JSON list of C-alpha atoms in Angstrom, two decimals:
[
{"chain": "A", "resi": 6, "resn": "MET", "atom": "CA", "xyz": [-18.72, 13.47, -7.38]},
{"chain": "A", "resi": 7, "resn": "GLN", "atom": "CA", "xyz": [-18.17, 14.67, -3.72]},
{"chain": "A", "resi": 8, "resn": "PRO", "atom": "CA", "xyz": [-20.03, 12.59, -1.15]},
{"chain": "A", "resi": 9, "resn": "LEU", "atom": "CA", "xyz": [-21.81, 13.54, 1.68]},
{"chain": "A", "resi": 10, "resn": "PHE", "atom": "CA", "xyz": [-20.03, 12.17, 4.31]},
{"chain": "A", "resi": 11, "resn": "SER", "atom": "CA", "xyz": [-17.32, 9.05, 4.38]},
{"chain": "A", "resi": 12, "resn": "VAL", "atom": "CA", "xyz": [-17.88, 6.03, 5.02]},
{"chain": "A", "resi": 13, "resn": "ASP", "atom": "CA", "xyz": [-15.68, 6.43, 8.51]},
{"chain": "A", "resi": 14, "resn": "SER", "atom": "CA", "xyz": [-18.34, 9.72, 9.24]},
{"chain": "A", "resi": 15, "resn": "ILE", "atom": "CA", "xyz": [-20.91, 7.14, 8.68]},
{"chain": "A", "resi": 16, "resn": "LYS", "atom": "CA", "xyz": [-19.82, 4.80, 11.02]},
{"chain": "A", "resi": 17, "resn": "GLN", "atom": "CA", "xyz": [-19.10, 7.83, 13.39]},
{"chain": "A", "resi": 18, "resn": "ILE", "atom": "CA", "xyz": [-22.13, 8.71, 13.24]},
{"chain": "A", "resi": 19, "resn": "GLU", "atom": "CA", "xyz": [-24.23, 5.28, 13.75]},
{"chain": "A", "resi": 20, "resn": "GLN", "atom": "CA", "xyz": [-21.69, 5.29, 16.92]},
{"chain": "A", "resi": 21, "resn": "ALA", "atom": "CA", "xyz": [-23.22, 8.75, 17.65]},
{"chain": "A", "resi": 22, "resn": "PHE", "atom": "CA", "xyz": [-26.65, 7.66, 17.57]},
{"chain": "A", "resi": 23, "resn": "VAL", "atom": "CA", "xyz": [-26.66, 4.53, 19.08]},
{"chain": "A", "resi": 24, "resn": "ASP", "atom": "CA", "xyz": [-24.21, 6.05, 22.59]},
{"chain": "A", "resi": 25, "resn": "GLU", "atom": "CA", "xyz": [-26.77, 8.85, 23.26]},
{"chain": "A", "resi": 26, "resn": "GLN", "atom": "CA", "xyz": [-29.55, 6.24, 22.78]},
{"chain": "A", "resi": 27, "resn": "GLY", "atom": "CA", "xyz": [-28.69, 3.28, 24.89]},
{"chain": "A", "resi": 28, "resn": "ILE", "atom": "CA", "xyz": [-28.87, 0.89, 22.07]},
{"chain": "A", "resi": 29, "resn": "GLU", "atom": "CA", "xyz": [-27.08, -2.10, 20.17]},
{"chain": "A", "resi": 30, "resn": "LEU", "atom": "CA", "xyz": [-26.10, -1.45, 16.44]},
{"chain": "A", "resi": 31, "resn": "TYR", "atom": "CA", "xyz": [-28.83, -4.11, 16.01]},
{"chain": "A", "resi": 32, "resn": "GLU", "atom": "CA", "xyz": [-31.23, -2.15, 17.01]},
{"chain": "A", "resi": 33, "resn": "LEU", "atom": "CA", "xyz": [-30.47, 0.26, 13.92]},
{"chain": "A", "resi": 34, "resn": "MET", "atom": "CA", "xyz": [-30.66, -2.68, 11.47]},
{"chain": "A", "resi": 35, "resn": "GLN", "atom": "CA", "xyz": [-33.92, -3.50, 12.62]},
{"chain": "A", "resi": 36, "resn": "ARG", "atom": "CA", "xyz": [-34.97, -0.74, 12.00]},
{"chain": "A", "resi": 37, "resn": "ALA", "atom": "CA", "xyz": [-33.72, 0.01, 8.47]},
{"chain": "A", "resi": 38, "resn": "GLY", "atom": "CA", "xyz": [-34.81, -3.31, 7.80]},
{"chain": "A", "resi": 39, "resn": "ALA", "atom": "CA", "xyz": [-38.66, -2.37, 9.24]},
{"chain": "A", "resi": 40, "resn": "SER", "atom": "CA", "xyz": [-38.62, 0.59, 7.20]},
{"chain": "A", "resi": 41, "resn": "ALA", "atom": "CA", "xyz": [-37.96, -0.82, 4.10]},
{"chain": "A", "resi": 42, "resn": "PHE", "atom": "CA", "xyz": [-40.69, -3.68, 4.60]},
{"chain": "A", "resi": 43, "resn": "GLU", "atom": "CA", "xyz": [-43.00, -1.13, 5.38]},
{"chain": "A", "resi": 44, "resn": "ARG", "atom": "CA", "xyz": [-41.92, 1.08, 3.01]},
{"chain": "A", "resi": 45, "resn": "ALA", "atom": "CA", "xyz": [-42.83, -1.37, 0.22]},
{"chain": "A", "resi": 46, "resn": "ARG", "atom": "CA", "xyz": [-45.81, -3.00, 1.73]},
{"chain": "A", "resi": 47, "resn": "ARG", "atom": "CA", "xyz": [-47.06, 0.38, 1.39]},
{"chain": "A", "resi": 48, "resn": "LEU", "atom": "CA", "xyz": [-46.02, 0.98, -2.59]},
{"chain": "A", "resi": 49, "resn": "TRP", "atom": "CA", "xyz": [-47.35, -2.14, -3.21]},
{"chain": "A", "resi": 50, "resn": "PRO", "atom": "CA", "xyz": [-49.66, -3.78, -1.34]},
{"chain": "A", "resi": 51, "resn": "GLN", "atom": "CA", "xyz": [-50.69, -6.41, -3.73]},
{"chain": "A", "resi": 52, "resn": "ALA", "atom": "CA", "xyz": [-46.83, -8.11, -3.65]},
{"chain": "A", "resi": 53, "resn": "GLN", "atom": "CA", "xyz": [-47.14, -11.27, -2.03]},
{"chain": "A", "resi": 54, "resn": "HIS", "atom": "CA", "xyz": [-43.81, -12.70, -3.52]},
{"chain": "A", "resi": 55, "resn": "TRP", "atom": "CA", "xyz": [-40.46, -11.02, -2.15]},
{"chain": "A", "resi": 56, "resn": "LEU", "atom": "CA", "xyz": [-36.76, -11.34, -3.67]},
{"chain": "A", "resi": 57, "resn": "ILE", "atom": "CA", "xyz": [-33.91, -10.25, -1.58]},
{"chain": "A", "resi": 58, "resn": "ALA", "atom": "CA", "xyz": [-30.99, -10.61, -3.00]},
{"chain": "A", "resi": 59, "resn": "THR", "atom": "CA", "xyz": [-28.03, -9.74, -0.05]},
{"chain": "A", "resi": 60, "resn": "GLY", "atom": "CA", "xyz": [-23.65, -9.14, -0.59]},
{"chain": "A", "resi": 61, "resn": "ALA", "atom": "CA", "xyz": [-21.80, -9.56, 2.57]},
{"chain": "A", "resi": 62, "resn": "GLY", "atom": "CA", "xyz": [-21.49, -7.30, 4.24]},
{"chain": "A", "resi": 63, "resn": "ASN", "atom": "CA", "xyz": [-24.68, -5.11, 6.84]},
{"chain": "A", "resi": 64, "resn": "ASN", "atom": "CA", "xyz": [-26.81, -4.28, 3.75]},
{"chain": "A", "resi": 65, "resn": "ALA", "atom": "CA", "xyz": [-27.04, -7.93, 3.45]},
{"chain": "A", "resi": 66, "resn": "GLY", "atom": "CA", "xyz": [-28.09, -8.04, 7.35]},
{"chain": "A", "resi": 67, "resn": "ASP", "atom": "CA", "xyz": [-30.62, -5.38, 6.17]},
{"chain": "A", "resi": 68, "resn": "GLY", "atom": "CA", "xyz": [-32.78, -7.69, 3.80]},
{"chain": "A", "resi": 69, "resn": "LEU", "atom": "CA", "xyz": [-32.44, -10.39, 5.76]},
{"chain": "A", "resi": 70, "resn": "VAL", "atom": "CA", "xyz": [-34.60, -8.80, 8.43]},
{"chain": "A", "resi": 71, "resn": "VAL", "atom": "CA", "xyz": [-37.06, -6.94, 5.54]},
{"chain": "A", "resi": 72, "resn": "ALA", "atom": "CA", "xyz": [-37.29, -10.74, 4.74]},
{"chain": "A", "resi": 73, "resn": "LYS", "atom": "CA", "xyz": [-38.24, -11.50, 9.02]},
{"chain": "A", "resi": 74, "resn": "HIS", "atom": "CA", "xyz": [-40.74, -9.57, 8.68]},
{"chain": "A", "resi": 75, "resn": "ALA", "atom": "CA", "xyz": [-42.23, -10.19, 4.81]},
{"chain": "A", "resi": 76, "resn": "LEU", "atom": "CA", "xyz": [-42.37, -13.70, 6.23]},
{"chain": "A", "resi": 77, "resn": "GLN", "atom": "CA", "xyz": [-43.90, -12.63, 9.99]},
{"chain": "A", "resi": 78, "resn": "ALA", "atom": "CA", "xyz": [-46.30, -11.26, 7.37]},
{"chain": "A", "resi": 79, "resn": "GLY", "atom": "CA", "xyz": [-47.72, -13.53, 5.32]},
{"chain": "A", "resi": 80, "resn": "PHE", "atom": "CA", "xyz": [-46.11, -13.10, 1.83]},
{"chain": "A", "resi": 81, "resn": "ASN", "atom": "CA", "xyz": [-43.36, -15.85, -0.35]},
{"chain": "A", "resi": 82, "resn": "VAL", "atom": "CA", "xyz": [-39.35, -15.28, 0.62]},
{"chain": "A", "resi": 83, "resn": "THR", "atom": "CA", "xyz": [-36.48, -16.13, -1.57]},
{"chain": "A", "resi": 84, "resn": "LEU", "atom": "CA", "xyz": [-33.28, -14.72, -1.11]},
{"chain": "A", "resi": 85, "resn": "VAL", "atom": "CA", "xyz": [-30.25, -15.18, -3.28]},
{"chain": "A", "resi": 86, "resn": "ALA", "atom": "CA", "xyz": [-26.86, -15.33, -1.73]},
{"chain": "A", "resi": 87, "resn": "LEU", "atom": "CA", "xyz": [-23.77, -13.73, -2.77]},
{"chain": "A", "resi": 88, "resn": "LYS", "atom": "CA", "xyz": [-22.31, -15.51, 0.61]},
{"chain": "A", "resi": 89, "resn": "ALA", "atom": "CA", "xyz": [-23.60, -18.17, 2.44]},
{"chain": "A", "resi": 90, "resn": "TYR", "atom": "CA", "xyz": [-24.95, -16.97, 5.29]},
{"chain": "A", "resi": 91, "resn": "SER", "atom": "CA", "xyz": [-22.32, -19.69, 7.54]},
{"chain": "A", "resi": 92, "resn": "GLU", "atom": "CA", "xyz": [-19.65, -17.05, 7.05]},
{"chain": "A", "resi": 93, "resn": "PHE", "atom": "CA", "xyz": [-22.01, -14.30, 7.87]},
{"chain": "A", "resi": 94, "resn": "SER", "atom": "CA", "xyz": [-20.63, -12.89, 11.85]},
{"chain": "A", "resi": 95, "resn": "GLY", "atom": "CA", "xyz": [-21.10, -9.76, 13.57]},
{"chain": "A", "resi": 96, "resn": "ASP", "atom": "CA", "xyz": [-25.51, -8.47, 13.02]},
{"chain": "A", "resi": 97, "resn": "PRO", "atom": "CA", "xyz": [-25.27, -10.18, 9.66]},
{"chain": "A", "resi": 98, "resn": "GLN", "atom": "CA", "xyz": [-25.39, -13.40, 11.28]},
{"chain": "A", "resi": 99, "resn": "LYS", "atom": "CA", "xyz": [-27.75, -12.19, 14.19]},
{"chain": "A", "resi": 100, "resn": "ALA", "atom": "CA", "xyz": [-30.00, -11.09, 12.05]},
{"chain": "A", "resi": 101, "resn": "TRP", "atom": "CA", "xyz": [-29.76, -14.51, 10.16]},
{"chain": "A", "resi": 102, "resn": "GLN", "atom": "CA", "xyz": [-30.05, -16.40, 13.45]},
{"chain": "A", "resi": 103, "resn": "ASP", "atom": "CA", "xyz": [-33.35, -14.23, 13.62]},
{"chain": "A", "resi": 104, "resn": "LEU", "atom": "CA", "xyz": [-34.90, -15.19, 10.25]},
{"chain": "A", "resi": 105, "resn": "LEU", "atom": "CA", "xyz": [-33.81, -18.49, 10.70]},
{"chain": "A", "resi": 106, "resn": "SER", "atom": "CA", "xyz": [-36.27, -18.54, 14.01]},
{"chain": "A", "resi": 107, "resn": "ILE", "atom": "CA", "xyz": [-39.71, -17.54, 11.74]},
{"chain": "A", "resi": 108, "resn": "LYS", "atom": "CA", "xyz": [-42.45, -20.02, 11.15]},
{"chain": "A", "resi": 109, "resn": "LYS", "atom": "CA", "xyz": [-43.96, -20.04, 7.59]},
{"chain": "A", "resi": 110, "resn": "GLU", "atom": "CA", "xyz": [-47.15, -21.11, 6.88]},
{"chain": "A", "resi": 111, "resn": "SER", "atom": "CA", "xyz": [-48.21, -24.22, 5.23]},
{"chain": "A", "resi": 112, "resn": "HIS", "atom": "CA", "xyz": [-49.20, -21.76, 1.96]},
{"chain": "A", "resi": 113, "resn": "GLN", "atom": "CA", "xyz": [-45.62, -19.90, 2.00]},
{"chain": "A", "resi": 114, "resn": "THR", "atom": "CA", "xyz": [-42.10, -20.67, 0.60]},
{"chain": "A", "resi": 115, "resn": "PHE", "atom": "CA", "xyz": [-39.06, -19.71, 1.73]},
{"chain": "A", "resi": 116, "resn": "ASP", "atom": "CA", "xyz": [-36.26, -20.56, -0.61]},
{"chain": "A", "resi": 117, "resn": "ILE", "atom": "CA", "xyz": [-32.43, -19.62, -0.79]},
{"chain": "A", "resi": 118, "resn": "LEU", "atom": "CA", "xyz": [-30.73, -19.13, -3.89]},
{"chain": "A", "resi": 119, "resn": "GLY", "atom": "CA", "xyz": [-26.61, -18.85, -4.88]},
{"chain": "A", "resi": 120, "resn": "ILE", "atom": "CA", "xyz": [-25.62, -16.64, -7.74]},
{"chain": "A", "resi": 121, "resn": "GLU", "atom": "CA", "xyz": [-25.50, -19.19, -10.04]},
{"chain": "A", "resi": 122, "resn": "GLU", "atom": "CA", "xyz": [-28.68, -21.70, -8.71]},
{"chain": "A", "resi": 123, "resn": "ALA", "atom": "CA", "xyz": [-30.24, -17.33, -9.33]},
{"chain": "A", "resi": 124, "resn": "LYS", "atom": "CA", "xyz": [-29.15, -17.20, -12.93]},
{"chain": "A", "resi": 125, "resn": "THR", "atom": "CA", "xyz": [-30.64, -20.93, -13.81]},
{"chain": "A", "resi": 126, "resn": "GLN", "atom": "CA", "xyz": [-33.54, -20.15, -12.27]},
{"chain": "A", "resi": 127, "resn": "GLU", "atom": "CA", "xyz": [-36.96, -18.56, -13.70]},
{"chain": "A", "resi": 128, "resn": "LEU", "atom": "CA", "xyz": [-37.63, -15.51, -11.59]},
{"chain": "A", "resi": 129, "resn": "SER", "atom": "CA", "xyz": [-39.98, -13.65, -12.92]},
{"chain": "A", "resi": 130, "resn": "PHE", "atom": "CA", "xyz": [-42.39, -14.67, -10.25]},
{"chain": "A", "resi": 131, "resn": "ALA", "atom": "CA", "xyz": [-41.40, -11.67, -8.10]},
{"chain": "A", "resi": 132, "resn": "ASP", "atom": "CA", "xyz": [-43.37, -8.80, -6.75]},
{"chain": "A", "resi": 133, "resn": "VAL", "atom": "CA", "xyz": [-40.80, -6.90, -4.99]},
{"chain": "A", "resi": 134, "resn": "ILE", "atom": "CA", "xyz": [-37.21, -7.63, -5.74]},
{"chain": "A", "resi": 135, "resn": "VAL", "atom": "CA", "xyz": [-35.27, -5.78, -2.62]},
{"chain": "A", "resi": 136, "resn": "ASP", "atom": "CA", "xyz": [-31.58, -5.34, -3.18]},
{"chain": "A", "resi": 137, "resn": "ALA", "atom": "CA", "xyz": [-29.46, -5.26, -0.51]},
{"chain": "A", "resi": 138, "resn": "LEU", "atom": "CA", "xyz": [-26.36, -6.24, -1.50]},
{"chain": "A", "resi": 139, "resn": "LEU", "atom": "CA", "xyz": [-24.00, -3.19, -0.90]},
{"chain": "A", "resi": 140, "resn": "GLY", "atom": "CA", "xyz": [-23.89, -0.43, 2.13]},
{"chain": "A", "resi": 141, "resn": "THR", "atom": "CA", "xyz": [-22.06, 2.58, 2.39]},
{"chain": "A", "resi": 142, "resn": "GLY", "atom": "CA", "xyz": [-18.59, 0.65, 2.64]},
{"chain": "A", "resi": 143, "resn": "VAL", "atom": "CA", "xyz": [-17.96, 0.18, -0.70]},
{"chain": "A", "resi": 144, "resn": "THR", "atom": "CA", "xyz": [-15.39, 0.92, -3.14]},
{"chain": "A", "resi": 145, "resn": "GLY", "atom": "CA", "xyz": [-13.72, 0.33, -6.13]},
{"chain": "A", "resi": 146, "resn": "GLU", "atom": "CA", "xyz": [-15.18, -1.89, -9.50]},
{"chain": "A", "resi": 147, "resn": "LEU", "atom": "CA", "xyz": [-17.40, -4.39, -8.43]},
{"chain": "A", "resi": 148, "resn": "LYS", "atom": "CA", "xyz": [-17.03, -8.22, -8.28]},
{"chain": "A", "resi": 149, "resn": "ASP", "atom": "CA", "xyz": [-18.53, -10.39, -11.10]},
{"chain": "A", "resi": 150, "resn": "ASP", "atom": "CA", "xyz": [-20.58, -12.04, -9.33]},
{"chain": "A", "resi": 151, "resn": "TYR", "atom": "CA", "xyz": [-22.50, -8.37, -8.13]},
{"chain": "A", "resi": 152, "resn": "CYS", "atom": "CA", "xyz": [-21.77, -7.74, -11.39]},
{"chain": "A", "resi": 153, "resn": "GLN", "atom": "CA", "xyz": [-24.35, -10.71, -12.52]},
{"chain": "A", "resi": 154, "resn": "LEU", "atom": "CA", "xyz": [-26.93, -10.72, -10.16]},
{"chain": "A", "resi": 155, "resn": "ILE", "atom": "CA", "xyz": [-27.37, -6.83, -10.61]},
{"chain": "A", "resi": 156, "resn": "ASP", "atom": "CA", "xyz": [-27.82, -7.60, -14.67]},
{"chain": "A", "resi": 157, "resn": "LEU", "atom": "CA", "xyz": [-30.25, -10.39, -13.85]},
{"chain": "A", "resi": 158, "resn": "LEU", "atom": "CA", "xyz": [-32.29, -8.43, -11.20]},
{"chain": "A", "resi": 159, "resn": "ASN", "atom": "CA", "xyz": [-32.28, -5.87, -13.56]},
{"chain": "A", "resi": 160, "resn": "GLY", "atom": "CA", "xyz": [-34.33, -8.13, -16.10]},
{"chain": "A", "resi": 161, "resn": "ILE", "atom": "CA", "xyz": [-37.42, -8.82, -14.04]},
{"chain": "A", "resi": 162, "resn": "LYS", "atom": "CA", "xyz": [-40.14, -6.99, -14.20]},
{"chain": "A", "resi": 163, "resn": "ALA", "atom": "CA", "xyz": [-40.95, -5.98, -11.07]},
{"chain": "A", "resi": 164, "resn": "ALA", "atom": "CA", "xyz": [-40.99, -3.38, -8.52]},
{"chain": "A", "resi": 165, "resn": "LYS", "atom": "CA", "xyz": [-37.33, -2.66, -7.58]},
{"chain": "A", "resi": 166, "resn": "LEU", "atom": "CA", "xyz": [-36.53, -1.28, -3.72]},
{"chain": "A", "resi": 167, "resn": "ALA", "atom": "CA", "xyz": [-32.52, -0.33, -3.12]},
{"chain": "A", "resi": 168, "resn": "SER", "atom": "CA", "xyz": [-30.32, 1.99, -0.57]},
{"chain": "A", "resi": 169, "resn": "LEU", "atom": "CA", "xyz": [-31.62, 0.39, 2.43]},
{"chain": "A", "resi": 170, "resn": "THR", "atom": "CA", "xyz": [-29.03, 2.81, 4.17]},
{"chain": "A", "resi": 171, "resn": "ALA", "atom": "CA", "xyz": [-29.33, 5.87, 2.88]},
{"chain": "A", "resi": 172, "resn": "GLY", "atom": "CA", "xyz": [-33.43, 5.39, 3.46]},
{"chain": "A", "resi": 173, "resn": "ALA", "atom": "CA", "xyz": [-35.02, 2.85, 1.62]},
{"chain": "A", "resi": 174, "resn": "GLU", "atom": "CA", "xyz": [-34.99, 4.80, -1.22]},
{"chain": "A", "resi": 175, "resn": "VAL", "atom": "CA", "xyz": [-36.99, 3.62, -4.61]},
{"chain": "A", "resi": 176, "resn": "TYR", "atom": "CA", "xyz": [-36.76, 2.73, -8.31]},
{"chain": "A", "resi": 177, "resn": "TRP", "atom": "CA", "xyz": [-37.72, 0.51, -11.00]},
{"chain": "A", "resi": 178, "resn": "PRO", "atom": "CA", "xyz": [-41.55, 1.26, -11.48]},
{"chain": "A", "resi": 179, "resn": "GLN", "atom": "CA", "xyz": [-44.05, -1.66, -10.43]},
{"chain": "A", "resi": 180, "resn": "LYS", "atom": "CA", "xyz": [-44.83, -4.55, -13.09]}
]
């Protein structure tokens, strides 16, 4: 299978767009996350608890933006992090800082789990699972921790949203 665009081509397209629009790449991350949140909210309006799984790159930043919007809308949010957010840099770090600035309501929950903790938790509470694990830069075989988390998430009966970098493609049925 031949990809439509190479990773380098996508980076060039993104850079050309931000140059033309006079915006930062971070604005694209904000737009991707906001769009994914709005799409999921329209598809599953009854969803109250959002589980967002994040990897290590810009796709994780997109997921953190989704989490910010979900918290702002009054929903419960659980993050499952494959990489500690304190280790993020660049735009994903900005997204993490923006998320931390959100004041949640007293009735809301906001939890952060690492992969090992997630494997020991009951996660069936999730109404929507957002896959912000991998983006356009993924190559080769997936590392074990990614495979384990993907298997874990696939075992949860919930609505799922994935491929934030590809326009928030939906896969998987609702609960």
